[in-house]
Short mmCIF file of C-alpha atoms in Angstrom, two decimals:
data_model
loop_
_atom_site.label_atom_id
_atom_site.label_comp_id
_atom_site.label_asym_id
_atom_site.label_seq_id
_atom_site.Cartn_x
_atom_site.Cartn_y
_atom_site.Cartn_z
CA MET A 1 150.96 40.45 291.46
CA SER A 2 148.13 41.93 293.31
CA ALA A 3 145.19 43.46 291.54
CA SER A 4 146.10 46.91 292.52
CA ALA A 5 149.80 46.62 291.33
CA ARG A 6 148.60 45.07 288.14
CA ARG A 7 146.28 48.04 287.49
CA THR A 8 149.23 50.35 288.08
CA PHE A 9 151.43 48.38 285.73
CA LEU A 10 148.85 48.34 282.84
CA THR A 11 148.20 52.02 283.13
CA THR A 12 151.86 53.01 283.22
CA THR A 13 152.65 50.62 280.29
CA LEU A 14 149.79 51.64 277.92
CA SER A 15 150.52 55.46 278.61
CA GLY A 16 154.14 54.80 277.63
CA LEU A 17 153.14 53.02 274.49
CA GLY A 18 150.82 55.82 273.67
CA LEU A 19 153.77 58.33 273.95
CA LEU A 20 155.86 56.24 271.81
CA ALA A 21 153.13 55.97 269.20
CA ALA A 22 152.17 59.53 269.26
CA PRO A 23 155.16 60.81 267.24
CA SER A 24 154.38 58.12 264.46
CA ALA A 25 150.80 59.11 264.32
CA SER A 26 151.70 62.74 264.10
CA GLN A 27 154.31 62.10 261.36
CA ALA A 28 151.75 59.96 259.43
CA GLN A 29 149.19 62.71 259.56
CA GLY A 30 151.66 65.41 258.73
CA ARG A 31 153.29 63.55 255.76
CA VAL A 32 152.59 65.27 252.44
CA PRO A 33 152.15 63.07 249.47
CA ALA A 34 155.02 63.44 247.09
CA ARG A 35 152.72 64.72 244.32
CA ALA A 36 151.81 67.82 246.52
CA ASP A 37 155.37 68.81 246.45
CA SER A 38 155.52 68.36 242.68
CA PRO A 39 155.36 71.63 240.84
CA ARG A 40 152.97 71.88 237.96
CA THR A 41 155.29 72.48 235.05
CA GLY A 42 154.53 73.51 231.50
CA ALA A 43 156.96 72.05 228.99
CA ASP A 44 157.42 72.67 225.21
CA PRO A 45 156.23 69.41 223.28
CA LEU A 46 159.72 69.07 221.89
CA LEU A 47 161.25 68.35 225.25
CA ILE A 48 158.47 65.70 225.77
CA SER A 49 158.43 64.13 222.40
CA THR A 50 162.17 63.66 222.21
CA GLY A 51 162.23 61.78 225.67
CA LEU A 52 164.22 64.39 227.67
CA THR A 53 161.48 65.13 230.19
CA GLY A 54 161.07 61.36 230.64
CA ARG A 55 164.69 60.85 231.44
CA TRP A 56 164.54 63.68 233.92
CA GLN A 57 161.53 62.28 235.65
CA SER A 58 163.06 58.79 235.99
CA ALA A 59 166.25 60.37 237.73
CA MET A 60 164.11 62.76 239.52
CA ARG A 61 161.98 60.11 241.19
CA LYS A 62 165.13 58.32 242.49
CA ASP A 63 166.89 61.52 243.46
CA LEU A 64 163.99 63.57 244.99
CA GLY A 65 161.35 61.14 245.76
CA TRP A 66 158.79 63.05 243.43
CA THR A 67 158.57 64.25 239.88
CA ALA A 68 157.58 67.38 238.32
CA ARG A 69 154.15 67.18 236.45
CA PHE A 70 155.10 67.94 232.85
CA GLU A 71 152.24 69.24 230.73
CA ALA A 72 152.79 69.77 226.95
CA MET A 73 152.50 73.48 225.93
CA GLY A 74 153.93 75.36 223.17
CA THR A 75 156.69 77.84 224.27
CA ARG A 76 154.56 80.84 223.90
CA GLN A 77 151.78 79.06 225.85
CA VAL A 78 154.35 78.18 228.75
CA LEU A 79 155.50 81.82 228.89
CA ASN A 80 151.93 83.16 229.07
CA ALA A 81 150.96 80.60 231.74
CA LEU A 82 154.11 81.70 233.68
CA GLU A 83 153.10 85.35 233.34
CA GLN A 84 149.70 84.56 234.74
CA GLY A 85 150.88 82.27 237.51
CA SER A 86 148.78 79.27 236.30
CA ILE A 87 151.77 77.10 236.55
CA ASP A 88 154.46 76.89 238.89
CA ALA A 89 157.48 76.35 236.57
CA GLY A 90 158.17 76.35 232.87
CA LEU A 91 160.42 74.60 230.40
CA PHE A 92 160.37 76.44 226.97
CA LEU A 93 162.71 77.19 224.10
CA SER A 94 164.74 80.37 224.14
CA HIS A 95 162.48 83.24 222.96
CA PRO A 96 162.61 87.10 223.24
CA ARG A 97 159.37 86.94 225.26
CA ALA A 98 161.20 85.11 228.08
CA GLU A 99 163.68 87.90 228.25
CA ALA A 100 160.88 90.65 228.40
CA LEU A 101 159.08 88.68 231.26
CA GLU A 102 162.28 88.46 233.23
CA LYS A 103 163.09 92.09 232.79
CA ASP A 104 159.69 92.90 233.98
CA GLY A 105 160.05 90.59 237.11
CA LEU A 106 157.17 88.32 236.07
CA ILE A 107 159.49 85.18 235.86
CA PHE A 108 162.52 84.62 237.94
CA ASN A 109 165.48 82.02 238.15
CA ARG A 110 165.60 81.59 234.50
CA GLN A 111 168.30 79.08 233.58
CA THR A 112 169.42 77.17 230.60
CA VAL A 113 169.60 73.39 231.17
CA ALA A 114 170.20 72.09 227.52
CA ARG A 115 170.41 73.23 224.01
CA THR A 116 169.88 71.77 220.46
CA ASP A 117 171.42 72.93 217.21
CA VAL A 118 169.28 74.45 214.43
CA LEU A 119 169.59 72.84 211.00
CA LEU A 120 169.02 74.45 207.84
CA LEU A 121 167.69 71.79 205.37
CA GLY A 122 167.12 72.14 201.68
CA PRO A 123 167.23 70.12 198.34
CA ALA A 124 170.28 68.20 197.38
CA ASP A 125 170.76 70.67 194.49
CA ASP A 126 172.31 73.93 195.75
CA VAL A 127 169.57 76.14 194.13
CA ALA A 128 170.24 78.88 196.74
CA GLY A 129 173.98 78.88 196.17
CA ILE A 130 175.00 78.42 199.86
CA ARG A 131 177.35 75.48 199.38
CA GLY A 132 180.33 76.23 201.72
CA GLU A 133 178.62 79.04 203.73
CA THR A 134 179.33 78.91 207.31
CA ASP A 135 177.62 81.91 208.60
CA ALA A 136 173.93 81.43 209.47
CA THR A 137 172.83 84.80 208.66
CA ARG A 138 174.31 84.99 205.30
CA ALA A 139 173.06 81.47 204.48
CA LEU A 140 169.51 82.28 205.51
CA MET A 141 169.40 85.80 203.59
CA GLN A 142 170.68 83.82 200.55
CA VAL A 143 167.85 81.36 200.88
CA LEU A 144 165.32 84.02 201.34
CA ALA A 145 166.87 85.84 198.27
CA ALA A 146 166.31 82.60 196.22
CA CYS A 147 162.71 82.54 197.36
CA ARG A 148 162.15 86.07 196.35
CA ALA A 149 163.76 85.33 192.95
CA GLY A 150 161.21 82.44 192.57
CA VAL A 151 163.68 79.51 192.36
CA ALA A 152 162.89 78.09 195.85
CA ASN A 153 160.22 78.05 198.46
CA TRP A 154 160.48 78.51 202.32
CA HIS A 155 158.74 75.89 204.60
CA PRO A 156 156.53 78.04 206.89
CA LEU A 157 157.29 78.28 210.55
CA ASP A 158 154.74 78.50 213.37
CA ALA A 159 154.02 82.32 213.86
CA ASP A 160 156.21 83.56 216.74
CA SER A 161 157.57 80.05 217.58
CA PRO A 162 161.09 79.97 218.90
CA LEU A 163 162.40 78.94 215.37
CA GLU A 164 160.50 81.64 213.56
CA ALA A 165 161.85 84.27 216.14
CA LEU A 166 165.24 83.08 215.65
CA ALA A 167 165.02 83.31 211.81
CA HIS A 168 163.51 86.89 212.35
CA ARG A 169 166.31 87.79 214.24
CA LEU A 170 168.90 86.43 211.95
CA SER A 171 167.33 88.18 209.02
CA GLY A 172 167.65 91.58 210.84
CA GLY A 173 163.91 91.74 211.17
CA GLN A 174 163.29 91.14 207.41
CA LEU A 175 161.92 87.53 207.44
CA ARG A 176 158.31 88.39 207.48
CA ALA A 177 158.49 91.02 204.83
CA LEU A 178 160.80 88.97 202.45
CA LEU A 179 158.54 85.88 202.76
CA SER A 180 155.51 87.94 202.07
CA HIS A 181 157.17 89.37 198.97
CA ALA A 182 158.23 85.84 197.77
CA ALA A 183 154.80 84.70 198.26
CA SER A 184 153.43 87.31 195.93
CA MET A 185 155.91 86.13 193.23
CA LYS A 186 154.86 82.53 193.30
CA THR A 187 154.39 80.90 189.75
CA GLY A 188 152.44 77.87 190.86
CA ALA A 189 155.34 75.56 189.84
CA ARG A 190 156.54 73.08 192.48
CA LEU A 191 159.81 74.49 193.81
CA PRO A 192 162.60 72.97 195.86
CA SER A 193 162.04 73.92 199.58
CA TYR A 194 164.20 75.13 202.48
CA ARG A 195 163.27 74.87 206.06
CA LEU A 196 164.62 75.21 209.56
CA MET A 197 164.45 72.20 212.13
CA THR A 198 166.03 71.57 215.48
CA ARG A 199 168.37 68.70 215.67
CA ALA A 200 166.29 67.29 218.45
CA GLN A 201 163.31 67.04 216.20
CA TRP A 202 165.35 65.80 213.34
CA GLN A 203 166.70 62.93 215.42
CA ALA A 204 163.22 62.06 216.71
CA THR A 205 161.15 62.48 213.64
CA PRO A 206 163.10 63.49 210.32
CA PRO A 207 161.13 64.91 207.70
CA GLN A 208 159.64 62.42 205.11
CA GLY A 209 158.43 62.48 201.48
CA GLU A 210 161.16 64.67 199.96
CA PRO A 211 164.95 64.42 199.75
CA ARG A 212 166.60 66.76 202.27
CA LYS A 213 170.22 67.87 202.87
CA ILE A 214 171.64 69.54 205.87
CA TRP A 215 173.31 72.65 204.43
CA LEU A 216 174.17 74.41 207.88
CA ALA A 217 174.10 72.98 211.38
CA GLY A 218 174.56 74.71 214.62
CA GLY A 219 177.02 77.37 215.59
CA PRO A 220 177.05 80.12 218.11
CA ASN A 221 174.02 81.91 216.83
CA PHE A 222 172.11 78.87 215.20
CA MET A 223 170.84 77.07 218.19
CA LEU A 224 167.89 77.06 220.57
CA GLU A 225 168.33 76.71 224.37
CA ALA A 226 166.03 74.75 226.71
CA GLN A 227 165.26 77.11 229.59
CA VAL A 228 163.47 76.76 232.78
CA ALA A 229 161.95 79.50 234.88
CA CYS A 230 159.66 80.03 237.99
CA ALA A 231 156.45 82.00 237.95
CA PHE A 232 156.60 85.00 240.23
CA ARG A 233 152.84 84.93 240.93
CA SER A 234 153.07 81.19 242.21
CA ARG A 235 156.38 80.98 243.88
CA HIS A 236 156.23 77.30 244.59
CA PRO A 237 158.96 75.78 246.73
CA GLY A 238 159.07 72.75 244.51
CA ALA A 239 159.66 74.92 241.44
CA LYS A 240 162.72 76.51 242.92
CA LEU A 241 164.09 72.94 243.62
CA LEU A 242 163.32 71.86 240.16
CA VAL A 243 165.27 74.73 238.56
CA SER A 244 168.20 73.82 240.86
CA TRP A 245 167.92 70.15 240.26
CA LEU A 246 167.94 70.43 236.48
CA GLN A 247 171.41 71.89 236.86
CA TRP A 248 172.75 69.00 238.93
CA PRO A 249 174.92 66.22 237.58
CA LEU A 250 172.17 63.60 237.56
CA ALA A 251 169.95 65.86 235.53
CA GLN A 252 172.73 66.74 233.14
CA LYS A 253 173.68 63.00 232.70
CA ALA A 254 170.13 62.75 231.32
CA VAL A 255 170.89 65.47 228.79
CA LYS A 256 174.03 63.81 227.77
CA ALA A 257 172.19 60.57 227.22
CA SER A 258 170.05 62.45 224.76
CA ARG A 259 172.78 63.47 222.34
CA PRO A 260 173.22 64.46 219.63
CA GLY A 261 169.62 65.84 219.88
CA TRP A 262 170.24 67.59 223.13
CA GLN A 263 173.58 68.80 224.48
CA GLY A 264 174.52 70.33 227.75
CA PRO A 265 173.99 74.05 228.32
CA LYS A 266 177.48 74.84 227.54
CA ALA A 267 179.51 74.04 224.34
#
């Protein structure tokens, strides 16, 4: 091959290779790391400590190629962060605050992805007289009456927590007033104590140090839902995908693997 022909061949070949390589280089430069697509997601500690978010992350990594960045926050903290847009999505327990934010258009795409029964725990002796009671409202009111009468104590709940909000609703808005009155009647004696706890927490870390009996468990009005929602101020594409994915069969399979602490969104 002459020198001239050789120069023509090399020029053409190298140009062709450059064209072939260009798309690959472009794709490499334009490829976004998986974590950049992962929405920052606040999650109630109960969802993390009971292993549900861990199961979701394992399945998500295989299914989507990325995982949401779950950060432990109490339900009220999650809802406040969603309102401010400081997180992209939030996993929280059902709470009246979520309904208000959705109504005001500050969160959207709110969906229930799991649920956990609420348990009414108390002493083995039926000091509140609730044996055989199946209605959560009547059982709770009977326990509060026992507290008011000075024969039982009520284990305090975190203020405005999902469990406290549920108990307040079941008591017809009387919970705080009844407990305040009961506290003023204390005699100083060590009294048997009643409390509410989710089955998810009971399964992971049951209370220690005193005998406890489950007097009432679950029911239509005696459960908390694990809900997810997107922040209106953030509107992260990955957050919308997360909400959809948590309803898909693979995510719901992880919920089923967490029974009996967590169950699917529908009975």
